[in-house]
């Protein structure tokens, strides 16, 4: 992992590839590299650098012309970040160059075998193994060399291969890690993410797992790793190149938090059916009769998407009265889950490429389960693997940490819960009540965003904390979980989230003036219980920042948010806490869009 860009055409390739790498910087990486050639060139030219794309750019020599090339940003898995471990990896003769996302599981065995045959390795990476396999393969065509080499490896890959003897083509392959072809005018692009292509072309072909492609300047063809031709219909990317720009904000995170009123408007657009007080979700592929037979709903996701799933499960239980729960997909897939035919499984993923979620979906499908996807990226692996689902229409999310996709995913779950509820026992008046609540959300989010200056002041006051506690009850608990994750990811302040009801069962021992608590205190039937938790904390001299519908007497500070319907309140209560995490990280001078050790989409185990 993490980012691949390639180009073949007539233009000077190095600047194009560097620009593509810059567009992938958001995914997180620790080193970068580029290799170029051209039909008339004698061999491949390569530059690599630990650090940022600008460090790589500084190393690119004046004479680095070429019209074909591949480039990579690496996020270390095998071997530390270093010049040597950066991709591309070349063989000793400098004929083959490979960039690779994913993990080769049998790399050590293959490395031992190749070493015994006299191959000298220059890096600690798993990818270099594949380079040598291709270089040593004696098939006549590059396609066959790559195909036969891939047969020897076990694991996941998105790869792009350049060979000095075949300078008119790039061969790419996908298994578990995304590869997208971009079709231009007498030029072709390849990337692991459309973000790297959209400023040049919006016509793309997304490879399936087990698929390969040969791209030439004016042509491409796709085939399986067993050599059978496949048909690939180009589709048009709906996101514009400008959606990937910062748009006047200092960080992508700030831009994406600010975009939430519009993003929520988009997920609702065209879906509300006033007449029957319900919503229309065409992509679910689940008719009313089938929906009525569902006995249980299991939601699977990772990180922030798992938290969105927890709120989603609560919405489904309260509006549709179907037992529902959420579980980290990364755990689910390893516990040989009992798959029940009456359970509907829902996979949640912003990127649609998270390997743990994809693997859970594949396992469920193999066992005959029905799986829906709640996904942001159109045409992504999970969206394609699922039997149906909903897009959350948040637009591209560039910051490594998720904000607008989280909010839109929760709103998408509210729509799904309403849809299922109205098929089952939710009354027309409750349906109308939820629809009216949903319609109020964009404006209420805007109202919360207007309190940014006040939240910034609070963040400055709490930024000295070494650790923070987040508490909430029932609907408020997943909000606390997500807010604590956001804070730790970008500020690196340790944070814990607990159900407020659990305080006295242990965590109360931590409370002291140096450990502030952020409490979610909606004005609902649990208000008094939540207030009691605040009393318990205050009695131990803990500082409290409440997010509530009215000033909280026991809190040192309260951020007052507008009230919606109780089921929808978690959506609004999360927003000020995104700003709190943002401004805390800002006041600590953190690299907000690229937090340390994290990558945007985790396409490896
Ligand atoms: C946190 C964050 C991650 C992702 C997780 C799953 O801010 O963004 O926790 O939510 O890695 O990613 P997706 O949603 O792409 O499957």
PDB file of C-alpha atoms and ligand atoms in Angstrom, residues 302-305 349-351 354 400-402 485-486 489, ligand 1:
ATOM      1  CA  UNK A 302     -14.505  -0.799  10.633  1.00  0.00           C
ATOM      2  CA  UNK A 303     -13.520   2.277  12.647  1.00  0.00           C
ATOM      3  CA  UNK A 304     -15.765   5.231  11.971  1.00  0.00           C
ATOM      4  CA  UNK A 305     -17.983   3.195   9.667  1.00  0.00           C
ATOM      5  CA  UNK A 349     -17.591   1.354   4.136  1.00  0.00           C
ATOM      6  CA  UNK A 350     -16.797   4.874   3.037  1.00  0.00           C
ATOM      7  CA  UNK A 351     -14.146   3.752   0.559  1.00  0.00           C
ATOM      8  CA  UNK A 354     -11.536  -1.813   3.205  1.00  0.00           C
ATOM      9  CA  UNK A 400      -7.637  10.503   6.245  1.00  0.00           C
ATOM     10  CA  UNK A 401     -10.161  10.804   9.064  1.00  0.00           C
ATOM     11  CA  UNK A 402     -13.772  10.550   8.141  1.00  0.00           C
ATOM     12  CA  UNK A 485     -11.773   8.079  17.955  1.00  0.00           C
ATOM     13  CA  UNK A 486     -11.694  11.411  16.093  1.00  0.00           C
ATOM     14  CA  UNK A 489      -6.624  10.014  15.556  1.00  0.00           C
TER      15      UNK A 489
HETATM   16  C1  LIG B   1     -11.487   7.142  11.018  1.00  0.00           C
HETATM   17  C2  LIG B   1     -11.603   6.446   9.760  1.00  0.00           C
HETATM   18  C3  LIG B   1     -11.422   4.972   9.780  1.00  0.00           C
HETATM   19  C4  LIG B   1     -12.300   4.317   8.693  1.00  0.00           C
HETATM   20  C5  LIG B   1     -12.038   2.805   8.618  1.00  0.00           C
HETATM   21  C6  LIG B   1     -12.939   2.140   7.622  1.00  0.00           C
HETATM   22  O1  LIG B   1     -11.645   8.519  10.897  1.00  0.00           O
HETATM   23  O2  LIG B   1     -11.812   7.056   8.746  1.00  0.00           O
HETATM   24  O3  LIG B   1     -11.699   4.440  11.028  1.00  0.00           O
HETATM   25  O4  LIG B   1     -13.636   4.565   8.991  1.00  0.00           O
HETATM   26  O5  LIG B   1     -10.702   2.576   8.270  1.00  0.00           O
HETATM   27  O6  LIG B   1     -12.846   2.742   6.370  1.00  0.00           O
HETATM   28  P1  LIG B   1     -14.006   2.626   5.308  1.00  0.00           P
HETATM   29  O7  LIG B   1     -15.162   3.383   5.822  1.00  0.00           O
HETATM   30  O8  LIG B   1     -13.436   3.224   4.048  1.00  0.00           O
HETATM   31  O9  LIG B   1     -14.296   1.166   5.180  1.00  0.00           O
END
